[in-house]
């Protein structure tokens, strides 16, 4: 079911422009060991799109020649890309700070042995999805057994030093709502997570980030089937805050797809909305060196209200 016409037809999202580029966010492929209900990527075990060696080399070449020193790896499950570990190790050698957007269960998959220790050795910041501290809610959204496997994976990361005081190994958790509503206040929920996960499972972590669900792909289709799409859009639009506009993530990052094309963010990538510049309909990573994107307009449609509703959502969680 196509949500695109519903997002573009009447969009009145305020125009915004790019700031200084600080983060290269790279989608290493759409394959995932999970198939979550809310997934904005439509990721799953049968997806074939995967970044190839040539494009991984372009990422490294770009990082070595640019001032952008943060690499944010996402997917699907980015760790399923066969070049994941090589990319992390090489970026680390260049002094680039690497973030792994990890679904946790990947740590327990065959072929991923030693992943937690590898991430720790390379000082990778782990940002991991865990939409609730209750088993029933996580399994409903992410699949049966996901909660228990995620708890084991978190304990494994803790053993490797993640989330532990003075280890310098950052472990952030990500909450997203289980349905068509906005996340509760981030600080309050973080305290609940810390207490519940600590008392029940002895788990420690650094920060909890809350995100609103994007009305695109799997979540968007679910809203359309439940006849909730326009209600959810109304909720996002009415909760929009202009003061979030300065901090939305597209102002400081670009998103690269598995073939090396450039987008304003991962959501636009999934909608097939490329970053555009005068005279070009889309831009490839190999054309990026030497281009200063500051001041260029960002491609915005109605889904952008998902970033500016309420406390706001960005790759680092709430904006307020
Ligand atoms: S939400 Fe994350 S873990 Fe779930 S299917 Fe999508 S990419 Fe995989
Ligand atoms: S959806 Fe993407 S382009 Fe739109 S405001 Fe959010 S980060 Fe920016």
GROMACS .gro file of C-alpha atoms and ligand atoms in nm:
model
  336
    1UNK     CA    1   0.000   0.000   0.000
    2UNK     CA    2   0.156   0.328  -0.109
    3UNK     CA    3   0.165   0.602   0.155
    4UNK     CA    4   0.357   0.842  -0.069
    5UNK     CA    5   0.061   1.027  -0.224
    6UNK     CA    6  -0.078   1.074   0.125
    7UNK     CA    7   0.245   1.240   0.239
    8UNK     CA    8   0.311   1.465  -0.057
    9UNK     CA    9  -0.030   1.587  -0.172
   10UNK     CA   10  -0.089   1.857   0.086
   11UNK     CA   11   0.246   1.901   0.256
   12UNK     CA   12   0.283   2.235   0.431
   13UNK     CA   13   0.592   2.142   0.636
   14UNK     CA   14   0.805   2.458   0.678
   15UNK     CA   15   1.108   2.486   0.444
   16UNK     CA   16   1.444   2.410   0.612
   17UNK     CA   17   1.806   2.429   0.500
   18UNK     CA   18   2.120   2.230   0.574
   19UNK     CA   19   2.372   2.336   0.834
   20UNK     CA   20   2.729   2.211   0.874
   21UNK     CA   21   2.773   1.843   0.786
   22UNK     CA   22   2.879   1.651   1.098
   23UNK     CA   23   2.761   1.291   1.048
   24UNK     CA   24   2.781   1.048   0.759
   25UNK     CA   25   2.497   0.804   0.812
   26UNK     CA   26   2.541   0.494   0.601
   27UNK     CA   27   2.277   0.232   0.533
   28UNK     CA   28   2.476  -0.087   0.473
   29UNK     CA   29   2.177  -0.282   0.339
   30UNK     CA   30   1.813  -0.363   0.399
   31UNK     CA   31   1.859  -0.723   0.516
   32UNK     CA   32   1.771  -0.787   0.878
   33UNK     CA   33   1.729  -1.092   1.098
   34UNK     CA   34   1.404  -0.937   1.227
   35UNK     CA   35   1.087  -0.811   1.061
   36UNK     CA   36   0.940  -0.556   1.304
   37UNK     CA   37   0.590  -0.418   1.263
   38UNK     CA   38   0.697  -0.052   1.284
   39UNK     CA   39   1.005  -0.081   1.056
   40UNK     CA   40   1.050   0.228   0.836
   41UNK     CA   41   1.293   0.033   0.614
   42UNK     CA   42   1.067  -0.266   0.535
   43UNK     CA   43   1.375  -0.463   0.636
   44UNK     CA   44   1.372  -0.841   0.673
   45UNK     CA   45   1.561  -1.165   0.610
   46UNK     CA   46   1.463  -1.177   0.241
   47UNK     CA   47   1.587  -0.831   0.138
   48UNK     CA   48   1.876  -0.854  -0.105
   49UNK     CA   49   2.003  -0.494  -0.112
   50UNK     CA   50   2.354  -0.488   0.038
   51UNK     CA   51   2.637  -0.235   0.005
   52UNK     CA   52   2.925  -0.373  -0.202
   53UNK     CA   53   3.301  -0.342  -0.144
   54UNK     CA   54   3.342  -0.064  -0.402
   55UNK     CA   55   3.091   0.160  -0.221
   56UNK     CA   56   3.240   0.078   0.121
   57UNK     CA   57   3.575   0.196  -0.020
   58UNK     CA   58   3.411   0.521  -0.131
   59UNK     CA   59   3.284   0.574   0.225
   60UNK     CA   60   3.637   0.533   0.360
   61UNK     CA   61   3.781   0.759   0.093
   62UNK     CA   62   3.526   1.026   0.177
   63UNK     CA   63   3.597   1.003   0.551
   64UNK     CA   64   3.970   1.026   0.499
   65UNK     CA   65   3.940   1.347   0.296
   66UNK     CA   66   3.658   1.525   0.480
   67UNK     CA   67   3.611   1.700   0.812
   68UNK     CA   68   3.316   1.475   0.892
   69UNK     CA   69   3.441   1.246   1.166
   70UNK     CA   70   3.126   1.062   1.274
   71UNK     CA   71   3.009   0.749   1.095
   72UNK     CA   72   2.661   0.627   1.184
   73UNK     CA   73   2.597   0.272   1.056
   74UNK     CA   74   2.244   0.152   1.002
   75UNK     CA   75   2.041  -0.098   0.798
   76UNK     CA   76   1.855  -0.348   0.817
   77UNK     CA   77   2.103  -0.501   1.051
   78UNK     CA   78   2.430  -0.331   0.947
   79UNK     CA   79   2.635  -0.614   1.100
   80UNK     CA   80   2.501  -0.852   0.833
   81UNK     CA   81   2.702  -0.670   0.568
   82UNK     CA   82   3.017  -0.878   0.509
   83UNK     CA   83   3.230  -0.559   0.507
   84UNK     CA   84   3.092  -0.427   0.838
   85UNK     CA   85   3.389  -0.520   1.057
   86UNK     CA   86   3.648  -0.406   0.803
   87UNK     CA   87   3.473  -0.069   0.765
   88UNK     CA   88   3.451  -0.018   1.143
   89UNK     CA   89   3.816  -0.109   1.198
   90UNK     CA   90   3.942   0.114   0.914
   91UNK     CA   91   3.724   0.411   1.014
   92UNK     CA   92   3.850   0.372   1.372
   93UNK     CA   93   4.210   0.383   1.250
   94UNK     CA   94   4.129   0.720   1.088
   95UNK     CA   95   4.004   0.856   1.420
   96UNK     CA   96   3.639   0.847   1.309
   97UNK     CA   97   3.380   0.794   1.582
   98UNK     CA   98   3.157   0.502   1.479
   99UNK     CA   99   2.798   0.443   1.590
  100UNK     CA  100   2.634   0.103   1.534
  101UNK     CA  101   2.252   0.105   1.521
  102UNK     CA  102   2.210  -0.242   1.655
  103UNK     CA  103   1.890  -0.447   1.695
  104UNK     CA  104   2.054  -0.652   1.978
  105UNK     CA  105   1.929  -0.995   1.858
  106UNK     CA  106   2.198  -0.986   1.590
  107UNK     CA  107   2.456  -1.050   1.864
  108UNK     CA  108   2.301  -1.392   1.916
  109UNK     CA  109   2.286  -1.490   1.546
  110UNK     CA  110   2.511  -1.765   1.405
  111UNK     CA  111   2.815  -1.612   1.236
  112UNK     CA  112   2.815  -1.307   1.466
  113UNK     CA  113   3.024  -1.463   1.742
  114UNK     CA  114   3.250  -1.214   1.918
  115UNK     CA  115   3.053  -0.913   1.787
  116UNK     CA  116   3.019  -0.748   2.131
  117UNK     CA  117   3.393  -0.783   2.198
  118UNK     CA  118   3.474  -0.655   1.848
  119UNK     CA  119   3.258  -0.343   1.899
  120UNK     CA  120   3.420  -0.284   2.239
  121UNK     CA  121   3.772  -0.326   2.101
  122UNK     CA  122   3.700  -0.059   1.839
  123UNK     CA  123   3.525   0.175   2.085
  124UNK     CA  124   3.206   0.173   1.878
  125UNK     CA  125   2.908   0.353   2.030
  126UNK     CA  126   2.612   0.113   2.033
  127UNK     CA  127   2.261   0.249   1.990
  128UNK     CA  128   2.023  -0.040   2.040
  129UNK     CA  129   1.649  -0.081   1.992
  130UNK     CA  130   1.442  -0.192   2.289
  131UNK     CA  131   1.090  -0.049   2.264
  132UNK     CA  132   0.989  -0.155   2.617
  133UNK     CA  133   1.125  -0.317   2.932
  134UNK     CA  134   0.832  -0.562   2.927
  135UNK     CA  135   0.854  -0.886   2.731
  136UNK     CA  136   0.495  -0.884   2.602
  137UNK     CA  137   0.527  -0.541   2.442
  138UNK     CA  138   0.865  -0.605   2.277
  139UNK     CA  139   0.758  -0.943   2.137
  140UNK     CA  140   0.435  -0.795   2.000
  141UNK     CA  141   0.623  -0.532   1.800
  142UNK     CA  142   0.943  -0.716   1.713
  143UNK     CA  143   0.851  -1.088   1.713
  144UNK     CA  144   0.829  -1.379   1.956
  145UNK     CA  145   1.141  -1.437   2.163
  146UNK     CA  146   1.298  -1.101   2.072
  147UNK     CA  147   1.279  -0.967   2.427
  148UNK     CA  148   1.469  -1.254   2.591
  149UNK     CA  149   1.733  -1.254   2.318
  150UNK     CA  150   1.771  -0.876   2.351
  151UNK     CA  151   1.819  -0.909   2.729
  152UNK     CA  152   2.095  -1.169   2.675
  153UNK     CA  153   2.258  -0.943   2.419
  154UNK     CA  154   2.249  -0.645   2.659
  155UNK     CA  155   2.405  -0.857   2.934
  156UNK     CA  156   2.674  -0.964   2.689
  157UNK     CA  157   2.743  -0.599   2.599
  158UNK     CA  158   2.761  -0.509   2.968
  159UNK     CA  159   3.013  -0.790   3.019
  160UNK     CA  160   3.222  -0.645   2.737
  161UNK     CA  161   3.225  -0.314   2.930
  162UNK     CA  162   2.934  -0.133   2.760
  163UNK     CA  163   2.738   0.104   2.980
  164UNK     CA  164   2.983   0.054   3.268
  165UNK     CA  165   3.116   0.360   3.448
  166UNK     CA  166   3.451   0.489   3.319
  167UNK     CA  167   3.471   0.226   3.041
  168UNK     CA  168   3.412   0.492   2.775
  169UNK     CA  169   3.191   0.237   2.593
  170UNK     CA  170   2.856   0.401   2.524
  171UNK     CA  171   2.540   0.194   2.517
  172UNK     CA  172   2.221   0.382   2.429
  173UNK     CA  173   1.875   0.229   2.411
  174UNK     CA  174   1.600   0.335   2.174
  175UNK     CA  175   1.230   0.346   2.255
  176UNK     CA  176   0.958   0.391   1.999
  177UNK     CA  177   0.585   0.378   2.073
  178UNK     CA  178   0.395   0.053   2.023
  179UNK     CA  179   0.114   0.228   1.835
  180UNK     CA  180  -0.001   0.556   1.677
  181UNK     CA  181   0.086   0.786   1.965
  182UNK     CA  182   0.378   1.008   2.068
  183UNK     CA  183   0.657   0.893   2.302
  184UNK     CA  184   0.634   0.993   2.670
  185UNK     CA  185   0.893   1.241   2.807
  186UNK     CA  186   1.239   1.096   2.744
  187UNK     CA  187   1.390   1.171   3.085
  188UNK     CA  188   1.105   1.012   3.276
  189UNK     CA  189   1.106   0.699   3.060
  190UNK     CA  190   1.485   0.672   3.091
  191UNK     CA  191   1.449   0.655   3.470
  192UNK     CA  192   1.185   0.380   3.439
  193UNK     CA  193   1.407   0.179   3.202
  194UNK     CA  194   1.709   0.217   3.431
  195UNK     CA  195   1.514   0.099   3.733
  196UNK     CA  196   1.332  -0.191   3.563
  197UNK     CA  197   1.623  -0.326   3.359
  198UNK     CA  198   1.863  -0.281   3.652
  199UNK     CA  199   1.642  -0.450   3.912
  200UNK     CA  200   1.515  -0.733   3.692
  201UNK     CA  201   1.821  -0.816   3.482
  202UNK     CA  202   2.118  -0.624   3.624
  203UNK     CA  203   2.149  -0.427   3.298
  204UNK     CA  204   2.319  -0.086   3.282
  205UNK     CA  205   2.317   0.164   2.995
  206UNK     CA  206   2.405   0.528   2.927
  207UNK     CA  207   2.105   0.700   2.765
  208UNK     CA  208   1.756   0.622   2.647
  209UNK     CA  209   1.649   0.789   2.321
  210UNK     CA  210   1.282   0.821   2.232
  211UNK     CA  211   1.163   0.838   1.870
  212UNK     CA  212   0.821   0.889   1.720
  213UNK     CA  213   0.720   0.627   1.462
  214UNK     CA  214   0.740   0.751   1.104
  215UNK     CA  215   0.421   0.716   0.899
  216UNK     CA  216   0.607   0.540   0.618
  217UNK     CA  217   0.670   0.185   0.496
  218UNK     CA  218   0.555  -0.090   0.738
  219UNK     CA  219   0.418   0.145   1.007
  220UNK     CA  220   0.258   0.371   0.743
  221UNK     CA  221   0.094   0.073   0.571
  222UNK     CA  222  -0.036  -0.053   0.905
  223UNK     CA  223  -0.189   0.290   0.974
  224UNK     CA  224  -0.357   0.290   0.632
  225UNK     CA  225  -0.497  -0.064   0.684
  226UNK     CA  226  -0.632   0.034   1.026
  227UNK     CA  227  -0.779   0.355   0.880
  228UNK     CA  228  -0.559   0.549   1.125
  229UNK     CA  229  -0.325   0.723   0.880
  230UNK     CA  230  -0.487   1.065   0.877
  231UNK     CA  231  -0.555   1.057   1.253
  232UNK     CA  232  -0.186   0.990   1.317
  233UNK     CA  233  -0.083   1.268   1.076
  234UNK     CA  234  -0.323   1.504   1.255
  235UNK     CA  235  -0.163   1.407   1.588
  236UNK     CA  236   0.188   1.479   1.453
  237UNK     CA  237   0.087   1.804   1.284
  238UNK     CA  238  -0.094   1.939   1.590
  239UNK     CA  239   0.205   1.856   1.812
  240UNK     CA  240   0.454   2.028   1.573
  241UNK     CA  241   0.689   2.276   1.742
  242UNK     CA  242   0.873   2.533   1.533
  243UNK     CA  243   1.160   2.537   1.783
  244UNK     CA  244   1.241   2.176   1.685
  245UNK     CA  245   1.319   2.284   1.328
  246UNK     CA  246   1.670   2.405   1.412
  247UNK     CA  247   1.769   2.066   1.552
  248UNK     CA  248   1.626   1.806   1.315
  249UNK     CA  249   1.898   1.561   1.215
  250UNK     CA  250   1.888   1.632   0.840
  251UNK     CA  251   2.049   1.968   0.912
  252UNK     CA  252   2.374   1.802   1.021
  253UNK     CA  253   2.384   1.460   0.851
  254UNK     CA  254   2.356   1.300   0.511
  255UNK     CA  255   2.227   0.950   0.457
  256UNK     CA  256   2.395   0.720   0.205
  257UNK     CA  257   2.211   0.424   0.056
  258UNK     CA  258   2.354   0.080  -0.024
  259UNK     CA  259   2.440   0.198  -0.377
  260UNK     CA  260   2.609   0.518  -0.263
  261UNK     CA  261   2.333   0.772  -0.338
  262UNK     CA  262   2.288   1.065  -0.101
  263UNK     CA  263   1.969   1.165   0.089
  264UNK     CA  264   1.884   1.421   0.354
  265UNK     CA  265   1.800   1.142   0.601
  266UNK     CA  266   1.728   0.769   0.622
  267UNK     CA  267   1.351   0.833   0.606
  268UNK     CA  268   1.385   1.021   0.277
  269UNK     CA  269   1.605   0.738   0.154
  270UNK     CA  270   1.320   0.494   0.220
  271UNK     CA  271   1.076   0.721   0.041
  272UNK     CA  272   1.310   0.749  -0.260
  273UNK     CA  273   1.338   1.127  -0.207
  274UNK     CA  274   1.701   1.210  -0.293
  275UNK     CA  275   1.899   1.512  -0.181
  276UNK     CA  276   1.877   1.751  -0.473
  277UNK     CA  277   2.106   2.031  -0.577
  278UNK     CA  278   2.072   2.287  -0.851
  279UNK     CA  279   2.094   2.112  -1.185
  280UNK     CA  280   2.104   1.758  -1.040
  281UNK     CA  281   1.818   1.530  -0.957
  282UNK     CA  282   2.035   1.317  -0.729
  283UNK     CA  283   2.388   1.307  -0.598
  284UNK     CA  284   2.628   1.015  -0.558
  285UNK     CA  285   2.881   0.981  -0.278
  286UNK     CA  286   3.167   0.996  -0.528
  287UNK     CA  287   3.052   1.350  -0.621
  288UNK     CA  288   3.031   1.464  -0.258
  289UNK     CA  289   3.397   1.551  -0.181
  290UNK     CA  290   3.452   1.921  -0.223
  291UNK     CA  291   3.080   2.011  -0.219
  292UNK     CA  292   2.971   2.231   0.069
  293UNK     CA  293   2.609   2.140   0.136
  294UNK     CA  294   2.554   2.417   0.392
  295UNK     CA  295   2.253   2.630   0.302
  296UNK     CA  296   2.102   2.382   0.055
  297UNK     CA  297   1.728   2.319   0.093
  298UNK     CA  298   1.617   1.990   0.250
  299UNK     CA  299   1.352   1.773   0.081
  300UNK     CA  300   1.058   1.788   0.324
  301UNK     CA  301   0.713   1.626   0.308
  302UNK     CA  302   0.447   1.557   0.568
  303UNK     CA  303   0.639   1.267   0.727
  304UNK     CA  304   0.878   1.535   0.860
  305UNK     CA  305   0.619   1.620   1.125
  306UNK     CA  306   0.737   1.291   1.282
  307UNK     CA  307   1.064   1.472   1.366
  308UNK     CA  308   0.913   1.793   1.500
  309UNK     CA  309   0.611   1.666   1.696
  310UNK     CA  310   0.621   1.718   2.073
  311UNK     CA  311   0.969   1.680   2.223
  312UNK     CA  312   1.098   1.603   1.870
  313UNK     CA  313   1.294   1.303   1.735
  314UNK     CA  314   1.643   1.282   1.592
  315UNK     CA  315   1.916   1.020   1.569
  316UNK     CA  316   2.009   1.125   1.925
  317UNK     CA  317   1.652   1.095   2.056
  318UNK     CA  318   1.431   1.380   2.179
  319UNK     CA  319   1.535   1.735   2.088
  320UNK     CA  320   1.419   1.885   2.420
  321LIG     S1  321   1.312  -0.203   1.288
  321LIG    FE1  322   1.532  -0.251   1.287
  321LIG     S2  323   1.543  -0.458   1.372
  321LIG    FE2  324   1.332  -0.427   1.308
  321LIG     S3  325   1.318  -0.506   1.099
  321LIG    FE3  326   1.362  -0.286   1.085
  321LIG     S4  327   1.584  -0.271   1.069
  321LIG    FE4  328   1.535  -0.477   1.149
  322LIG     S1  329   1.210   1.326   0.802
  322LIG    FE1  330   1.419   1.363   0.739
  322LIG     S2  331   1.407   1.546   0.612
  322LIG    FE2  332   1.221   1.537   0.731
  322LIG     S3  333   1.266   1.663   0.914
  322LIG    FE3  334   1.308   1.448   0.964
  322LIG     S4  335   1.524   1.426   0.928
  322LIG    FE4  336   1.459   1.610   0.820
   0.00000   0.00000   0.00000
